[in-house]
Amino acid sequence: MVRLYAISVFYKPDLSKAIEKKAAYELSSFGFFNRSSVREFMAFTSEVLAQRTSTGERRTVKEQEYRCHVYVRSDCLACVVIADSDYPPRVVFTLMSKVLEMFSSDFPQSSWSQKSSDLSYPPL
């Protein structure tokens, strides 16, 4: 069984930072008491990957038994997906393109630079 654990959308206005806009996590396969630390690990890893990936670049990084996929579009909108190692990369990158397309149509570009307070986004 393939699993997708986290998907996050970031706005990366410059090389030094990435602003998390929306995120969703599926952590039911982890123990109840481990979920918060796993979520923190995934949020931190996602932010670092978004910061370190250049505009227009797609990459996959292996971290322990996970594969972290990141895609930064030319408009500085980025998506990070954390999945198990069996999840097909081609499917992940198609999913990320679709998520960024939906996000950019649901939220105007003028709102991307503002800090988001509500991390719930039903399409994720």
PDB file of C-alpha atoms in Angstrom:
ATOM      1  CA  MET A   1       0.000   0.000   0.000  1.00  0.00           C
ATOM      2  CA  VAL A   2       1.334   3.408  -0.936  1.00  0.00           C
ATOM      3  CA  ARG A   3       0.875   6.307   1.459  1.00  0.00           C
ATOM      4  CA  LEU A   4       0.910  10.056   1.160  1.00  0.00           C
ATOM      5  CA  TYR A   5       1.621  11.646   4.550  1.00  0.00           C
ATOM      6  CA  ALA A   6       1.814  15.381   3.952  1.00  0.00           C
ATOM      7  CA  ILE A   7       1.162  17.957   1.294  1.00  0.00           C
ATOM      8  CA  SER A   8       2.051  21.622   1.732  1.00  0.00           C
ATOM      9  CA  VAL A   9       1.798  24.770  -0.351  1.00  0.00           C
ATOM     10  CA  PHE A  10       4.382  27.519   0.111  1.00  0.00           C
ATOM     11  CA  TYR A  11       5.008  30.949  -1.319  1.00  0.00           C
ATOM     12  CA  LYS A  12       8.698  31.581  -1.879  1.00  0.00           C
ATOM     13  CA  PRO A  13       9.136  35.314  -2.605  1.00  0.00           C
ATOM     14  CA  ASP A  14      12.939  35.236  -2.291  1.00  0.00           C
ATOM     15  CA  LEU A  15      15.791  32.812  -1.725  1.00  0.00           C
ATOM     16  CA  SER A  16      15.870  33.156   2.049  1.00  0.00           C
ATOM     17  CA  LYS A  17      12.386  32.086   3.102  1.00  0.00           C
ATOM     18  CA  ALA A  18       9.319  30.084   2.216  1.00  0.00           C
ATOM     19  CA  ILE A  19       5.935  31.048   3.678  1.00  0.00           C
ATOM     20  CA  GLU A  20       3.643  28.105   4.360  1.00  0.00           C
ATOM     21  CA  LYS A  21       0.206  28.891   2.965  1.00  0.00           C
ATOM     22  CA  LYS A  22      -1.705  25.649   3.441  1.00  0.00           C
ATOM     23  CA  ALA A  23      -0.885  22.150   4.638  1.00  0.00           C
ATOM     24  CA  ALA A  24      -2.624  18.822   5.217  1.00  0.00           C
ATOM     25  CA  TYR A  25      -1.353  15.749   7.049  1.00  0.00           C
ATOM     26  CA  GLU A  26      -2.498  12.131   7.200  1.00  0.00           C
ATOM     27  CA  LEU A  27      -0.813  10.650  10.260  1.00  0.00           C
ATOM     28  CA  SER A  28      -3.198   7.853  11.281  1.00  0.00           C
ATOM     29  CA  SER A  29      -0.548   5.201  10.574  1.00  0.00           C
ATOM     30  CA  PHE A  30       1.637   6.644  13.365  1.00  0.00           C
ATOM     31  CA  GLY A  31       1.103   6.059  17.067  1.00  0.00           C
ATOM     32  CA  PHE A  32      -1.089   8.624  18.811  1.00  0.00           C
ATOM     33  CA  PHE A  33       1.735   9.939  21.004  1.00  0.00           C
ATOM     34  CA  ASN A  34       4.158  10.204  18.057  1.00  0.00           C
ATOM     35  CA  ARG A  35       1.886  12.167  15.727  1.00  0.00           C
ATOM     36  CA  SER A  36       2.805  15.657  16.934  1.00  0.00           C
ATOM     37  CA  SER A  37       6.545  15.052  16.610  1.00  0.00           C
ATOM     38  CA  VAL A  38       6.074  13.392  13.196  1.00  0.00           C
ATOM     39  CA  ARG A  39       4.004  16.375  12.072  1.00  0.00           C
ATOM     40  CA  GLU A  40       6.690  18.802  13.286  1.00  0.00           C
ATOM     41  CA  PHE A  41       9.349  16.807  11.444  1.00  0.00           C
ATOM     42  CA  MET A  42       7.314  16.853   8.230  1.00  0.00           C
ATOM     43  CA  ALA A  43       6.511  20.571   8.507  1.00  0.00           C
ATOM     44  CA  PHE A  44      10.168  21.435   9.138  1.00  0.00           C
ATOM     45  CA  THR A  45      11.412  19.198   6.312  1.00  0.00           C
ATOM     46  CA  SER A  46       8.844  20.664   3.921  1.00  0.00           C
ATOM     47  CA  GLU A  47       9.860  24.224   4.744  1.00  0.00           C
ATOM     48  CA  VAL A  48      13.576  23.494   4.339  1.00  0.00           C
ATOM     49  CA  LEU A  49      12.993  21.772   0.989  1.00  0.00           C
ATOM     50  CA  ALA A  50      10.879  24.649  -0.288  1.00  0.00           C
ATOM     51  CA  GLN A  51      13.555  27.150   0.782  1.00  0.00           C
ATOM     52  CA  ARG A  52      16.419  25.236  -0.822  1.00  0.00           C
ATOM     53  CA  THR A  53      14.773  24.489  -4.155  1.00  0.00           C
ATOM     54  CA  SER A  54      15.259  26.931  -6.999  1.00  0.00           C
ATOM     55  CA  THR A  55      12.418  28.466  -8.978  1.00  0.00           C
ATOM     56  CA  GLY A  56      11.269  26.177 -11.777  1.00  0.00           C
ATOM     57  CA  GLU A  57      12.920  23.111 -10.233  1.00  0.00           C
ATOM     58  CA  ARG A  58      11.474  19.710  -9.297  1.00  0.00           C
ATOM     59  CA  ARG A  59      13.352  17.372  -7.009  1.00  0.00           C
ATOM     60  CA  THR A  60      12.969  14.275  -4.884  1.00  0.00           C
ATOM     61  CA  VAL A  61      14.897  13.752  -1.661  1.00  0.00           C
ATOM     62  CA  LYS A  62      15.055  10.534   0.336  1.00  0.00           C
ATOM     63  CA  GLU A  63      14.759  11.060   4.088  1.00  0.00           C
ATOM     64  CA  GLN A  64      14.764   7.833   6.129  1.00  0.00           C
ATOM     65  CA  GLU A  65      11.975   5.660   4.668  1.00  0.00           C
ATOM     66  CA  TYR A  66      10.186   8.651   3.099  1.00  0.00           C
ATOM     67  CA  ARG A  67      10.461  10.391  -0.244  1.00  0.00           C
ATOM     68  CA  CYS A  68      10.067  14.155  -0.138  1.00  0.00           C
ATOM     69  CA  HIS A  69       9.055  15.689  -3.443  1.00  0.00           C
ATOM     70  CA  VAL A  70       9.195  19.426  -4.104  1.00  0.00           C
ATOM     71  CA  TYR A  71       8.206  21.591  -7.051  1.00  0.00           C
ATOM     72  CA  VAL A  72       8.659  25.375  -7.227  1.00  0.00           C
ATOM     73  CA  ARG A  73       6.845  27.092 -10.075  1.00  0.00           C
ATOM     74  CA  SER A  74       8.122  30.163 -11.885  1.00  0.00           C
ATOM     75  CA  ASP A  75       5.571  32.331  -9.992  1.00  0.00           C
ATOM     76  CA  CYS A  76       7.291  31.324  -6.694  1.00  0.00           C
ATOM     77  CA  LEU A  77       4.457  29.049  -5.575  1.00  0.00           C
ATOM     78  CA  ALA A  78       5.804  25.742  -4.242  1.00  0.00           C
ATOM     79  CA  CYS A  79       4.359  22.385  -3.285  1.00  0.00           C
ATOM     80  CA  VAL A  80       5.974  19.724  -1.107  1.00  0.00           C
ATOM     81  CA  VAL A  81       4.676  16.177  -0.782  1.00  0.00           C
ATOM     82  CA  ILE A  82       5.971  13.609   1.689  1.00  0.00           C
ATOM     83  CA  ALA A  83       5.099  10.029   0.767  1.00  0.00           C
ATOM     84  CA  ASP A  84       6.456   6.543   1.286  1.00  0.00           C
ATOM     85  CA  SER A  85       9.123   5.251  -1.065  1.00  0.00           C
ATOM     86  CA  ASP A  86       6.595   3.210  -3.113  1.00  0.00           C
ATOM     87  CA  TYR A  87       4.577   6.246  -4.246  1.00  0.00           C
ATOM     88  CA  PRO A  88       5.330   6.802  -7.969  1.00  0.00           C
ATOM     89  CA  PRO A  89       7.185  10.119  -8.521  1.00  0.00           C
ATOM     90  CA  ARG A  90       5.381  10.817 -11.786  1.00  0.00           C
ATOM     91  CA  VAL A  91       2.022  10.640 -10.012  1.00  0.00           C
ATOM     92  CA  VAL A  92       3.302  12.894  -7.211  1.00  0.00           C
ATOM     93  CA  PHE A  93       4.524  15.600  -9.600  1.00  0.00           C
ATOM     94  CA  THR A  94       1.228  15.503 -11.514  1.00  0.00           C
ATOM     95  CA  LEU A  95      -0.615  15.861  -8.197  1.00  0.00           C
ATOM     96  CA  MET A  96       1.575  18.809  -7.154  1.00  0.00           C
ATOM     97  CA  SER A  97       0.983  20.604 -10.455  1.00  0.00           C
ATOM     98  CA  LYS A  98      -2.763  20.127 -10.034  1.00  0.00           C
ATOM     99  CA  VAL A  99      -2.709  21.342  -6.401  1.00  0.00           C
ATOM    100  CA  LEU A 100      -0.739  24.486  -7.304  1.00  0.00           C
ATOM    101  CA  GLU A 101      -3.065  25.163 -10.220  1.00  0.00           C
ATOM    102  CA  MET A 102      -6.139  24.881  -7.950  1.00  0.00           C
ATOM    103  CA  PHE A 103      -4.519  26.962  -5.199  1.00  0.00           C
ATOM    104  CA  SER A 104      -3.576  29.778  -7.577  1.00  0.00           C
ATOM    105  CA  SER A 105      -7.118  29.862  -8.981  1.00  0.00           C
ATOM    106  CA  ASP A 106      -8.703  29.862  -5.481  1.00  0.00           C
ATOM    107  CA  PHE A 107      -6.419  32.514  -3.962  1.00  0.00           C
ATOM    108  CA  PRO A 108      -5.315  35.701  -5.765  1.00  0.00           C
ATOM    109  CA  GLN A 109      -1.574  36.242  -6.103  1.00  0.00           C
ATOM    110  CA  SER A 110      -1.846  39.391  -3.968  1.00  0.00           C
ATOM    111  CA  SER A 111      -2.722  37.212  -0.926  1.00  0.00           C
ATOM    112  CA  TRP A 112       0.254  34.849  -1.270  1.00  0.00           C
ATOM    113  CA  SER A 113       2.727  37.050   0.591  1.00  0.00           C
ATOM    114  CA  GLN A 114       0.469  37.415   3.635  1.00  0.00           C
ATOM    115  CA  LYS A 115       0.926  35.020   6.553  1.00  0.00           C
ATOM    116  CA  SER A 116      -1.891  32.470   6.560  1.00  0.00           C
ATOM    117  CA  SER A 117      -3.682  31.768   9.833  1.00  0.00           C
ATOM    118  CA  ASP A 118      -6.048  29.014   8.670  1.00  0.00           C
ATOM    119  CA  LEU A 119      -4.166  25.922   7.547  1.00  0.00           C
ATOM    120  CA  SER A 120      -7.309  24.086   6.445  1.00  0.00           C
ATOM    121  CA  TYR A 121      -7.822  23.826   2.700  1.00  0.00           C
ATOM    122  CA  PRO A 122     -10.433  21.186   1.769  1.00  0.00           C
ATOM    123  CA  PRO A 123      -8.965  20.295  -1.658  1.00  0.00           C
ATOM    124  CA  LEU A 124      -5.766  19.122   0.073  1.00  0.00           C
TER     125      LEU A 124
END
